[in-house]
Short mmCIF file of C-alpha atoms and ligand atoms in Angstrom, two decimals:
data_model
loop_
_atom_site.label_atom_id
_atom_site.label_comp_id
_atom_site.label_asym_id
_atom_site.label_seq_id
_atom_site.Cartn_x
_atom_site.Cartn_y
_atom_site.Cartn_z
CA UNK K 3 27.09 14.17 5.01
CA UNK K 4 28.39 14.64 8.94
CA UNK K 5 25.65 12.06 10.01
CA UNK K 6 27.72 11.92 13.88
CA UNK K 7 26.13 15.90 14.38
CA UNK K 8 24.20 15.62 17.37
CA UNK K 9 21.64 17.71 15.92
CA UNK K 10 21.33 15.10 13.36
CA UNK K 11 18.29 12.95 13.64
CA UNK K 12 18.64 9.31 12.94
CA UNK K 13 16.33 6.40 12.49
CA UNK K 14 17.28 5.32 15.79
CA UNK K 15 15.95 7.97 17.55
CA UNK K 16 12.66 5.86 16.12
CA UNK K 17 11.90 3.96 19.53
CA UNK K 18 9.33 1.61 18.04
CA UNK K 19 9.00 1.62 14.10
CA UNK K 20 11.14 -1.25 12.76
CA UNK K 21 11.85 -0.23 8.83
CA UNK K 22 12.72 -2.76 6.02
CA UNK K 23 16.04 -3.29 4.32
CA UNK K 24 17.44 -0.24 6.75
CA UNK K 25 20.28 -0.38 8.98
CA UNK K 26 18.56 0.99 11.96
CA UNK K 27 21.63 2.41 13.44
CA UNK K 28 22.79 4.39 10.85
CA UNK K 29 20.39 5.40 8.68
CA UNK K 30 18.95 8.72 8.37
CA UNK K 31 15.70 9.47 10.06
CA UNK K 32 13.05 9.04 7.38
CA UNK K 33 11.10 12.05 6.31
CA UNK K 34 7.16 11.79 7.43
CA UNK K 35 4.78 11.21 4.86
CA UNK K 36 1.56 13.04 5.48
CA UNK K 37 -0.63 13.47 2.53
CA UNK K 38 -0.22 12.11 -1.17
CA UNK K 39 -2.30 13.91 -4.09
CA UNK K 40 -1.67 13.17 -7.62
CA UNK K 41 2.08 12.50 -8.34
CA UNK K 42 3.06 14.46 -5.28
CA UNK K 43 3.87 13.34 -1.72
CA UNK K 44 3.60 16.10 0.62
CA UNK K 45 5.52 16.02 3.93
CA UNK K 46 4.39 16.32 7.95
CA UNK K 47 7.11 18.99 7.72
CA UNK K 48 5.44 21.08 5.07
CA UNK K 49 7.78 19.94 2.05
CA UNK K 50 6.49 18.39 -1.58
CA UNK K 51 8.02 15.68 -2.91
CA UNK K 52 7.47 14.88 -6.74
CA UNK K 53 7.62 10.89 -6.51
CA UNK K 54 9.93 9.51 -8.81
CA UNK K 55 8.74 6.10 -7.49
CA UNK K 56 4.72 5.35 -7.30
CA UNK K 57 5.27 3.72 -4.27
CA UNK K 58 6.99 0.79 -5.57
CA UNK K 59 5.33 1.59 -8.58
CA UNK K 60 1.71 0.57 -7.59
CA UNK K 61 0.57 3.76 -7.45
CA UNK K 62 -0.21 3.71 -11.57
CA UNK K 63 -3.30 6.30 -11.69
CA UNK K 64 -1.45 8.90 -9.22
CA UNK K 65 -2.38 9.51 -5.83
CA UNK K 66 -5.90 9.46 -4.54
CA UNK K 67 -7.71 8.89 -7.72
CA UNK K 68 -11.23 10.18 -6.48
CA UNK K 69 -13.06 6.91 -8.97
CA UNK K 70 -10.97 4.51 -6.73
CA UNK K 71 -11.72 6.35 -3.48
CA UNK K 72 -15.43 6.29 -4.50
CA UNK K 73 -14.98 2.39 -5.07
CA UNK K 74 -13.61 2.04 -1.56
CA UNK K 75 -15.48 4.01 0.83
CA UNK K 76 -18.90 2.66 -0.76
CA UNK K 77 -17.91 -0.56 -0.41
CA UNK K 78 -16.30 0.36 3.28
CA UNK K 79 -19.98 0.77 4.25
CA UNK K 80 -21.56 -2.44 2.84
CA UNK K 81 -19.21 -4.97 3.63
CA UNK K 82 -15.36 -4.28 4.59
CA UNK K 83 -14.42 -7.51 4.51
CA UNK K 84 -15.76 -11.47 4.43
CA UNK K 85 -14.22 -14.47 4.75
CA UNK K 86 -13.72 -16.75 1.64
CA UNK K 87 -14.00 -20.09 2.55
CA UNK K 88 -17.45 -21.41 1.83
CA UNK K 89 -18.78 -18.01 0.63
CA UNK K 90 -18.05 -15.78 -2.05
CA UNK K 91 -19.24 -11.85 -2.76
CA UNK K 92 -19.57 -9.86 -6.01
CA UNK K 93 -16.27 -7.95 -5.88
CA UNK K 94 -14.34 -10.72 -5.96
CA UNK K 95 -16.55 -12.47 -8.81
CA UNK K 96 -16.59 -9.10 -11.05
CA UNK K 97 -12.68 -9.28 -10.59
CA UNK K 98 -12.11 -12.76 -11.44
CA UNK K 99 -13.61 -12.44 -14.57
CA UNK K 100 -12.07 -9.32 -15.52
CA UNK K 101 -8.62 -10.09 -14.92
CA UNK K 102 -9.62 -13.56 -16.80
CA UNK K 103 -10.70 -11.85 -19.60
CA UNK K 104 -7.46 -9.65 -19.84
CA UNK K 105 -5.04 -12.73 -20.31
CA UNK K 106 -5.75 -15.01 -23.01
CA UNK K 107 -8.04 -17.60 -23.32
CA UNK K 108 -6.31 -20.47 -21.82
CA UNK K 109 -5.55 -18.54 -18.85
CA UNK K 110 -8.70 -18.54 -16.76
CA UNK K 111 -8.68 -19.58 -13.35
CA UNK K 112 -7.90 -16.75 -10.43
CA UNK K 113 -6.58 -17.94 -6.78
CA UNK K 114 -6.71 -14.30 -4.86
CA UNK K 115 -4.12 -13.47 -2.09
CA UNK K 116 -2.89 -10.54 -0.42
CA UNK K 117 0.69 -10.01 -1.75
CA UNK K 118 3.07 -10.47 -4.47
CA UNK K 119 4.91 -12.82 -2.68
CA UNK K 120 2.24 -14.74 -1.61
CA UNK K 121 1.04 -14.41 -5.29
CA UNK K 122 3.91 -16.30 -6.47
CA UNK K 123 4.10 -18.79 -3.20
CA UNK K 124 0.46 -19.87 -4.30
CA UNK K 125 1.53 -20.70 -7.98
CA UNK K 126 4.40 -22.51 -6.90
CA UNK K 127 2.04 -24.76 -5.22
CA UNK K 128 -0.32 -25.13 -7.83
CA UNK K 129 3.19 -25.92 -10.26
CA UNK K 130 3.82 -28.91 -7.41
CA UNK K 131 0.29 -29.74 -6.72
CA UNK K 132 -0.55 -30.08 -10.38
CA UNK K 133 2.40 -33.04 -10.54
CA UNK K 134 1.24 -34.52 -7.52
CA UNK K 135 -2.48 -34.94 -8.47
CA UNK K 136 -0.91 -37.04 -11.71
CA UNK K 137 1.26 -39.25 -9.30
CA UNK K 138 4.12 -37.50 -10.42
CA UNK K 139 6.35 -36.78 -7.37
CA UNK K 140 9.47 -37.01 -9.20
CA UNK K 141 8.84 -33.29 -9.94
CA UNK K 142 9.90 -31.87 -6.46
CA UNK K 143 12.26 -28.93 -8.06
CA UNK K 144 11.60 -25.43 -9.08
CA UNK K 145 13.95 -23.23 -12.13
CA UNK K 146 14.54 -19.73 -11.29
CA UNK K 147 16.95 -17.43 -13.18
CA UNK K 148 20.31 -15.47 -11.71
CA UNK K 149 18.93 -11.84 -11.09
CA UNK K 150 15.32 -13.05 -10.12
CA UNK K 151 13.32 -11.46 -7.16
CA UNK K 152 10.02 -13.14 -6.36
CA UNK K 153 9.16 -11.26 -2.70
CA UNK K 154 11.04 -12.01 0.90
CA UNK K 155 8.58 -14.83 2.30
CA UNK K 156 10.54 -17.59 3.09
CA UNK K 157 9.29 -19.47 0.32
CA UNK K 158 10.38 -16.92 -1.82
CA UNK K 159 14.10 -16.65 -1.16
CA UNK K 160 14.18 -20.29 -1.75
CA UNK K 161 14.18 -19.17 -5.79
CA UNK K 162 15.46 -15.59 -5.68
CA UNK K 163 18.94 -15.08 -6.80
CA UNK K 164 21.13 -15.95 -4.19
CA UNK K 165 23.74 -13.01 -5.28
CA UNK K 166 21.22 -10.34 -4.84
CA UNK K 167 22.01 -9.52 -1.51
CA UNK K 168 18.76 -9.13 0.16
CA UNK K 169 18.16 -12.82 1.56
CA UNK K 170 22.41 -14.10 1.83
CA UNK K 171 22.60 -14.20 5.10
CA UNK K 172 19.74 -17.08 5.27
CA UNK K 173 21.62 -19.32 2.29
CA UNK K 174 22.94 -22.20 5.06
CA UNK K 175 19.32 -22.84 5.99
CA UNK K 176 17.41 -22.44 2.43
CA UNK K 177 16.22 -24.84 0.85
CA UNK K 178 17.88 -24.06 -3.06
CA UNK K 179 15.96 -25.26 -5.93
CA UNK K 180 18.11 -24.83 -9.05
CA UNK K 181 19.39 -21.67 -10.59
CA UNK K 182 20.04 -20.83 -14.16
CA UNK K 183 21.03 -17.91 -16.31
CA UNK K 184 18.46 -16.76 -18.85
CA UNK K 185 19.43 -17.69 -21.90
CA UNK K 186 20.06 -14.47 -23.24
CA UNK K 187 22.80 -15.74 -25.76
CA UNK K 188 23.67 -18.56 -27.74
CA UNK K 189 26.33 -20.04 -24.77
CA UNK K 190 23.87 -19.38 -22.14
CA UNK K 191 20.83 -21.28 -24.28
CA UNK K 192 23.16 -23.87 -24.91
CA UNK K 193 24.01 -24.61 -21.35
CA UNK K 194 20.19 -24.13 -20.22
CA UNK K 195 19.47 -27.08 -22.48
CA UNK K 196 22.26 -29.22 -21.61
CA UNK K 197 21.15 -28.87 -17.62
CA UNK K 198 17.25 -29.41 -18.66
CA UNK K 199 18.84 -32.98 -20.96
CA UNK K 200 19.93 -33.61 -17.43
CA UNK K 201 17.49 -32.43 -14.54
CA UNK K 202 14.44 -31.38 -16.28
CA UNK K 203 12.42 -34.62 -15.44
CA UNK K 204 13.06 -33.49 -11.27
CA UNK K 205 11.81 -30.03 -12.54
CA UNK K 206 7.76 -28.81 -11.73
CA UNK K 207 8.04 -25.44 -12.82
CA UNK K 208 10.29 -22.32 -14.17
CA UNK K 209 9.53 -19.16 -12.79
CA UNK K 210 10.87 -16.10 -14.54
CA UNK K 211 10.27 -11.82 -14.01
CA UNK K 212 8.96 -11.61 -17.77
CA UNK K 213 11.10 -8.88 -19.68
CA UNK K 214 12.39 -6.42 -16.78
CA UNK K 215 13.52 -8.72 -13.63
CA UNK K 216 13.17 -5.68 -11.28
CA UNK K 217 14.31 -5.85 -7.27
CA UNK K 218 17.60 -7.78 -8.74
CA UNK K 219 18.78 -4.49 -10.77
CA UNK K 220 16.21 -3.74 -13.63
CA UNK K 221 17.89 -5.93 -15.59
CA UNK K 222 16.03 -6.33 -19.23
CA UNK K 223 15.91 -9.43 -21.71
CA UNK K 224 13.96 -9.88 -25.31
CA UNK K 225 10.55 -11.68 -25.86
CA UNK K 226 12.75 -14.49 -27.98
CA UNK K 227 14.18 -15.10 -24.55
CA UNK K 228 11.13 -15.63 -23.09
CA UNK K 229 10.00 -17.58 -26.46
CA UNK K 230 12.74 -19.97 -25.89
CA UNK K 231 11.86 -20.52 -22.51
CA UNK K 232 8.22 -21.30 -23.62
CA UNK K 233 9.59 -23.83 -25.96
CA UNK K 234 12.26 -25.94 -23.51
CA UNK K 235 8.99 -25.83 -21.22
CA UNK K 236 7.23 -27.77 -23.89
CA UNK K 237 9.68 -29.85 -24.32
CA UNK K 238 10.76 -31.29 -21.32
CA UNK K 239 6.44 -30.63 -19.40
CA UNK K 240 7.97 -28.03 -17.21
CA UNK K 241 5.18 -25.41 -16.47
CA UNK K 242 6.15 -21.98 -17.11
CA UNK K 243 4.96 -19.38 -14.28
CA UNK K 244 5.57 -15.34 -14.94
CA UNK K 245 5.62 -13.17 -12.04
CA UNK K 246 4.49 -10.21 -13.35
CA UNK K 247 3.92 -8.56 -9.89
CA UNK K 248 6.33 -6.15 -11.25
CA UNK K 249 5.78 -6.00 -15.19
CA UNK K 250 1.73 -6.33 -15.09
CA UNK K 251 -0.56 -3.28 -15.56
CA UNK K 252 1.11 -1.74 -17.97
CA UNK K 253 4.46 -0.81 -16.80
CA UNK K 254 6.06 -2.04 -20.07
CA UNK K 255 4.18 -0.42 -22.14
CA UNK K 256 1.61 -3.62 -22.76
CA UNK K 257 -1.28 -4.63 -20.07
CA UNK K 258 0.59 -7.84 -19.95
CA UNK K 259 3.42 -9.38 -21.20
CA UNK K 260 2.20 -12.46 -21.01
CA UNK K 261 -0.48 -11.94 -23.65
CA UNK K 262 1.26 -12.73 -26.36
CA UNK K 263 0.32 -16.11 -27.16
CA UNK K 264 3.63 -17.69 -28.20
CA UNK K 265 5.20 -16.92 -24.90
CA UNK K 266 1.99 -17.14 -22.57
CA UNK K 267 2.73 -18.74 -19.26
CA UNK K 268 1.07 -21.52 -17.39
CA UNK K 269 0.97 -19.43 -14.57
CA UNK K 270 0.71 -15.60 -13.82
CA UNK K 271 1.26 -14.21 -10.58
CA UNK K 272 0.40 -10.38 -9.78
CA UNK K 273 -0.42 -7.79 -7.44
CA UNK K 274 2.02 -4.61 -6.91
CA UNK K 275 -0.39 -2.32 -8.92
CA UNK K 276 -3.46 -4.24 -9.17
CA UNK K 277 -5.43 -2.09 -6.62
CA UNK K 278 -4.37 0.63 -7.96
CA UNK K 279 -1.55 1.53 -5.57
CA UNK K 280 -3.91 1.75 -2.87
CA UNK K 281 -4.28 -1.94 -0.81
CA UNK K 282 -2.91 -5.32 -0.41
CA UNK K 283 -4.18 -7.55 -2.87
CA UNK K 284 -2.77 -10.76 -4.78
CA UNK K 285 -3.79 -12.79 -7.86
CA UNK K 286 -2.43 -16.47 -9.56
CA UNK K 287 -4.44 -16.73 -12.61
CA UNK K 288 -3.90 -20.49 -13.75
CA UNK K 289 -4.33 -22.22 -16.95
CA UNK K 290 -7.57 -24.55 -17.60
CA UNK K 291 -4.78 -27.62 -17.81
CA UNK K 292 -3.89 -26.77 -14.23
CA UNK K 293 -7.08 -26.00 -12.75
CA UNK K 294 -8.42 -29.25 -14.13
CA UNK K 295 -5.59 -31.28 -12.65
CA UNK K 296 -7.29 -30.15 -9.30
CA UNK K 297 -10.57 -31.43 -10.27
CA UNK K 298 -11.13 -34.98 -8.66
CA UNK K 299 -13.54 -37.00 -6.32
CA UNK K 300 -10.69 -36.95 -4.02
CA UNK K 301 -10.88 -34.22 -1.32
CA UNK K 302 -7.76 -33.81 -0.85
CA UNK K 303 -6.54 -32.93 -4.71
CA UNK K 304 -8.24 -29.30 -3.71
CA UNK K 305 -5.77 -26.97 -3.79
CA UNK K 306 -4.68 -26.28 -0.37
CA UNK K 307 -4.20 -22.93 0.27
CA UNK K 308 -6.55 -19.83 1.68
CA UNK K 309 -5.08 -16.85 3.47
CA UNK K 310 -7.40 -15.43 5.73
CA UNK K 311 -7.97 -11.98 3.95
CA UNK K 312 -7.96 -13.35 0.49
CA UNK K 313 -10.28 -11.70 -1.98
CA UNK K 314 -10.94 -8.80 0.81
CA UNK K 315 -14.01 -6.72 -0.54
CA UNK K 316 -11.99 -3.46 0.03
CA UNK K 317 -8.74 -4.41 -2.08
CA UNK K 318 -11.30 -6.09 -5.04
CA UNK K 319 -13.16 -3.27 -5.21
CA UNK K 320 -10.11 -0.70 -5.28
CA UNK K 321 -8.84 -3.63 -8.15
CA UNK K 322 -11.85 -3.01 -9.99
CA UNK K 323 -12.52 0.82 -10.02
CA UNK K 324 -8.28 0.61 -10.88
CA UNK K 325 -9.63 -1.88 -14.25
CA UNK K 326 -12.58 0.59 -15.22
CA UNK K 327 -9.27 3.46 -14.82
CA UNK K 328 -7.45 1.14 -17.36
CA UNK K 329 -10.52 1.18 -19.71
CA UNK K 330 -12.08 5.04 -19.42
CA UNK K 331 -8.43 7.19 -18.97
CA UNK K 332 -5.80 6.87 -22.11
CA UNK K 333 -3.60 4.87 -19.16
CA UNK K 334 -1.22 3.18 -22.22
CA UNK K 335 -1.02 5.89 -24.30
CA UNK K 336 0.70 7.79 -21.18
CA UNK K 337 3.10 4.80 -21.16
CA UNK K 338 3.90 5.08 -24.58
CA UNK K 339 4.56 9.34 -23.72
CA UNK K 340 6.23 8.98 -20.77
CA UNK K 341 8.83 5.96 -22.70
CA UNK K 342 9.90 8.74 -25.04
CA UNK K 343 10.53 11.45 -22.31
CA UNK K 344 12.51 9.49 -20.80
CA UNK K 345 14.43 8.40 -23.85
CA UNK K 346 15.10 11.97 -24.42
CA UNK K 347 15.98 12.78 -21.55
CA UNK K 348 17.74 10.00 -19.93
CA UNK K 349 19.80 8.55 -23.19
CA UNK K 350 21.94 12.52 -22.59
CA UNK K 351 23.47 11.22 -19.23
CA UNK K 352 24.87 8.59 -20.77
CA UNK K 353 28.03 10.57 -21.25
CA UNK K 354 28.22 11.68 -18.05
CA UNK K 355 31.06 9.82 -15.82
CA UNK K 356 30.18 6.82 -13.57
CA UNK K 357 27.25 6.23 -15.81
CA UNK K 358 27.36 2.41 -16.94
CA UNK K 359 24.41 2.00 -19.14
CA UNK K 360 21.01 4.06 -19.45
CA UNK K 361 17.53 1.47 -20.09
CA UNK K 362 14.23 2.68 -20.93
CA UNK K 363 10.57 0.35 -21.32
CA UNK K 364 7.70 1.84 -21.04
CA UNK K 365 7.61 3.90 -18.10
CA UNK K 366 10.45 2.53 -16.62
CA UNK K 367 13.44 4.56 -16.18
CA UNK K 368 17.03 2.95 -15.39
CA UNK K 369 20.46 4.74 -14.73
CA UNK K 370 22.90 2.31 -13.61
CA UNK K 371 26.09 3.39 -12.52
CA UNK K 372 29.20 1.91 -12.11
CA UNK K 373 28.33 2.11 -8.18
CA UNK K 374 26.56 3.97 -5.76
CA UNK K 375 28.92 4.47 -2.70
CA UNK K 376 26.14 5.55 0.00
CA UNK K 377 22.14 5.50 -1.67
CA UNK K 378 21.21 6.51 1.58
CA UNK K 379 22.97 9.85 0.93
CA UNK K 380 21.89 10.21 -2.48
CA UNK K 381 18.51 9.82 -1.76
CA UNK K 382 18.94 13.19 1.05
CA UNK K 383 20.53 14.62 -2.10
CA UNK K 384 17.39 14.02 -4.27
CA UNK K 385 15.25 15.14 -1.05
CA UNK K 386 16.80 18.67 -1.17
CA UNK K 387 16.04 18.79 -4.89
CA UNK K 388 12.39 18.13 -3.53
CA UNK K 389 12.21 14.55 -5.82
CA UNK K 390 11.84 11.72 -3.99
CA UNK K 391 13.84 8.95 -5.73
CA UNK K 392 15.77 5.74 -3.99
CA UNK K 393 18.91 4.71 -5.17
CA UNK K 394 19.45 0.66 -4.29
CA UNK K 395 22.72 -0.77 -4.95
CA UNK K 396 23.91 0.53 -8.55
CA UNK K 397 20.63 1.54 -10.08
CA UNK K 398 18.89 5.34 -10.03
CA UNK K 399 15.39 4.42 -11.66
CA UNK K 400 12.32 6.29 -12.18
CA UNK K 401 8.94 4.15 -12.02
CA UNK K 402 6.78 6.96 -11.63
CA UNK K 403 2.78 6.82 -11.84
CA UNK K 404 0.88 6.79 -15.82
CA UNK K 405 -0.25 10.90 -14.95
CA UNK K 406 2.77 12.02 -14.26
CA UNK K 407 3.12 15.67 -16.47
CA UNK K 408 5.84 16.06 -18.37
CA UNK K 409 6.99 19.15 -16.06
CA UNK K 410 7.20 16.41 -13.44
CA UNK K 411 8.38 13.93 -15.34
CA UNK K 412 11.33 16.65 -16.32
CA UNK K 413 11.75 17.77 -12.73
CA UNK K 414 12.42 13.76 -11.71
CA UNK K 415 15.22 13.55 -15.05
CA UNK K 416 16.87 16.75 -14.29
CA UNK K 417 17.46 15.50 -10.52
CA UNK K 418 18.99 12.85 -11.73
CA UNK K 419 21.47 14.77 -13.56
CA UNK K 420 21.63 16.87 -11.25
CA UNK K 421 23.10 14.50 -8.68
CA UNK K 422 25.32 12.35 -11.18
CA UNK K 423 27.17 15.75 -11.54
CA UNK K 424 27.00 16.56 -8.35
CA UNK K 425 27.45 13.33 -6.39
CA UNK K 426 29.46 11.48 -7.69
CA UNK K 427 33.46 12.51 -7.43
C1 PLP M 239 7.51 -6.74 -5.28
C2 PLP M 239 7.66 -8.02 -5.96
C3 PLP M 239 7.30 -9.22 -5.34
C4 PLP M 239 6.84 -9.30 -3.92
O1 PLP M 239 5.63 -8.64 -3.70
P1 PLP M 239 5.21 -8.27 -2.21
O2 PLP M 239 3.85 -7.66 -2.36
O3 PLP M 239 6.23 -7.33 -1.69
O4 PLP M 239 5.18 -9.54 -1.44
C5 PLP M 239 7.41 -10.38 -6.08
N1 PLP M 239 7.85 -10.36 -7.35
C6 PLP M 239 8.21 -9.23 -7.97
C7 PLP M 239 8.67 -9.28 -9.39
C8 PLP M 239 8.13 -8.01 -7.31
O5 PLP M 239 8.50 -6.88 -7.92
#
């Protein structure tokens, strides 16, 4: 790619828009999205782009789903937004219940937000607030896992792995909580119990991506991890918190992972596709052991959190006309379709040179290579092929939305191959 053409437009030629994770300097201009109808984003410049990518995969039910525009323009009229404290409003209530009634039993209590990362900030809080209301302030520490990404609020990088790349430069001023490696084998369990002998009385909770940790490189583990996570939790009163901001909605092929029962958390964080791919919106849905920890004459054993657009009318009722899409379309079925077209036509590349390993759950997609010299050129490549697709670090994955066709599905796959023969020399 000559990117020092003059005719060749660059992000810097942006004189105001400030982009994330993108070297401003040299990065390509970005193309202009204008419109975005089904599992198609068509450009300001005329082109169509089939979207490998669902928007950072929130976009579940495709683009402009006309149930969930109904949702939000009717309740754009009544009431666009209200504020929380001291008042509640019937979106928000309808929600609540839903989502509660989605998890199992024990999990029943839902703190809204507007993020994924603030998601997972607010259960951290209830993990340390829980302790505290017992008198237990010896449990100041937080467990996260090599490979994790929990969101890029400062809170946040605090337990993402510090390897990852996104938050290194901040590591001198962090403040670290302790790291592990999932115990994926017998070595790794081994050690994970030896450190918990040691530190797990200093330890509030252990937060974990449940099955696919995502932003770190799509990396998978089993349900018996995630069992024997459940069980050192027991063990040493660690509460176990699942950010499924990522995994939730169906993604992996189940609503939830954290509905099995043996491996249910304490704690589930999640927002990513909850509206449907269309607003903002958090949730921390807590156990009734936590939420009763908060209940006290005492004031101040509230929990104290309450950003200022939580529950927003607009994002609940987008969350809720995305629910009744979960219940009236054959949304996990598609899953379960889309798994094996991918299987089928994914598993072929693994021949191909440069490929390192090919993983498929649900409709999640994953072709990691043995490394991507420039994404930022890929992804031009995948423009011309009119795909749009985003290579980061050594990973080409596909998280595209539940209604994707097959012919779609086959136009993303072929792209792919297309530029591992292509691209790579
Ligand atoms: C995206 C993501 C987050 C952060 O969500 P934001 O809405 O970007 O704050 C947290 N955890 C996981 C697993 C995610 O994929």
């Amino acid at each position: 790619m000559t990117q020092n053409s003059a005719s060749f437009k660059m992000a810097s030629n942006l004189p105001h828009l400030w982009l994330p994770y993108c070297q401003m300097k040299t990065a390509p201009f970005p193309p202009s999205a204008e419109k975005s109808v089904g599992c198609t984003i068509i450009l300001k410049d005329g082109r169509d782009l089939i979207d490998g990518i669902a928007s950072w995969w929130t976009a579940c039910h495709g683009y402009c789903h006309p149930h969930i525009q109904k949702a939000v323009i009717q309740q754009v009229q009544t009431m666009p937004h209200m504020m929380f404290g001291g008042m509640i409003h019937d979106q928000a209530e309808i929600l609540a219940h839903r989502l509660a009634k989605l998890f199992p039993d024990s999990l029943n209590h839902v703190f809204f937000s507007d993020s994924g990362s603030t998601a997972i900030e607010v259960a951290v809080k209830m993990a340390f607030q829980y302790f505290l209301n017992q008198e237990k302030p010896a449990r100041h520490k937080l467990l996260s896992f090599h490979g994790g990404y929990h969101g890029d609020t400062w809170g946040m990088m605090n337990i993402c792995d510090p390897e990852e790349g996104m938050h290194n430069h901040f590591r001198e001023i962090l403040n670290p909580q302790y790291l592990a490696h999932l115990p994926t084998d017998p070595q790794k369990k081994a050690d994970l119990e030896r450190f918990l002998k040691h530190k797990g009385s200093e330890i509030a909770a252990m937060i974990v991506e449940p099955l696919v940790q995502g932003a770190g490189g799509m990396l998978f583990h089993t349900r018996e991890t995630l069992k024997i996570l459940r069980d050192l939790c027991d063990e040493h009163d660690i509460l176990l918190i699942y950010d499924e901001v990522f995994t939730g909605f169906g993604r992996l092929g189940e609503m939830f992972v954290s509905n099995l029962p043996e491996i249910c958390p304490d704690i589930v964080g999640l927002s990513k596709a909850l509206t449907g791919g269309t607003m903002g919106l958090g949730a921390t849905i807590a156990s009734q052991k936590i939420f009763e920890s908060f209940l006290s004459e005492n004031a101040e054993k509230a929990l104290m959190h309450g950003p200022t657009f939580m529950g927003n009318p607009l994002a609940c009722a987008a969350a809720n006309a995305s629910l009744d899409l979960f219940e009236t379309e054959p949304r996990l079925e598609q899953v379960q379709k889309i798994e094996k077209q991918l299987t089928k036509e994914l598993e072929p590349f693994r021949k191909l040179p440069h490929v390192k390993d090919i993983r498929i759950m649900g409709a999640l997609g994953v072709v990691e290579m043995d490394h991507i010299p420039n994404p930022a050129a890929l992804n031009q490549a995948f423009l011309k092929l009119g795909v749009w697709i985003r290579p980061f670090r050594n990973i080409l994955y596909l998280t595209p939305s539940f209604t994707i066709t097959s012919a779609e599905l086959t136009k993303l796959t072929h792209a792919i191959g297309h530029v591992i023969e292509h691209e790579f020399t």
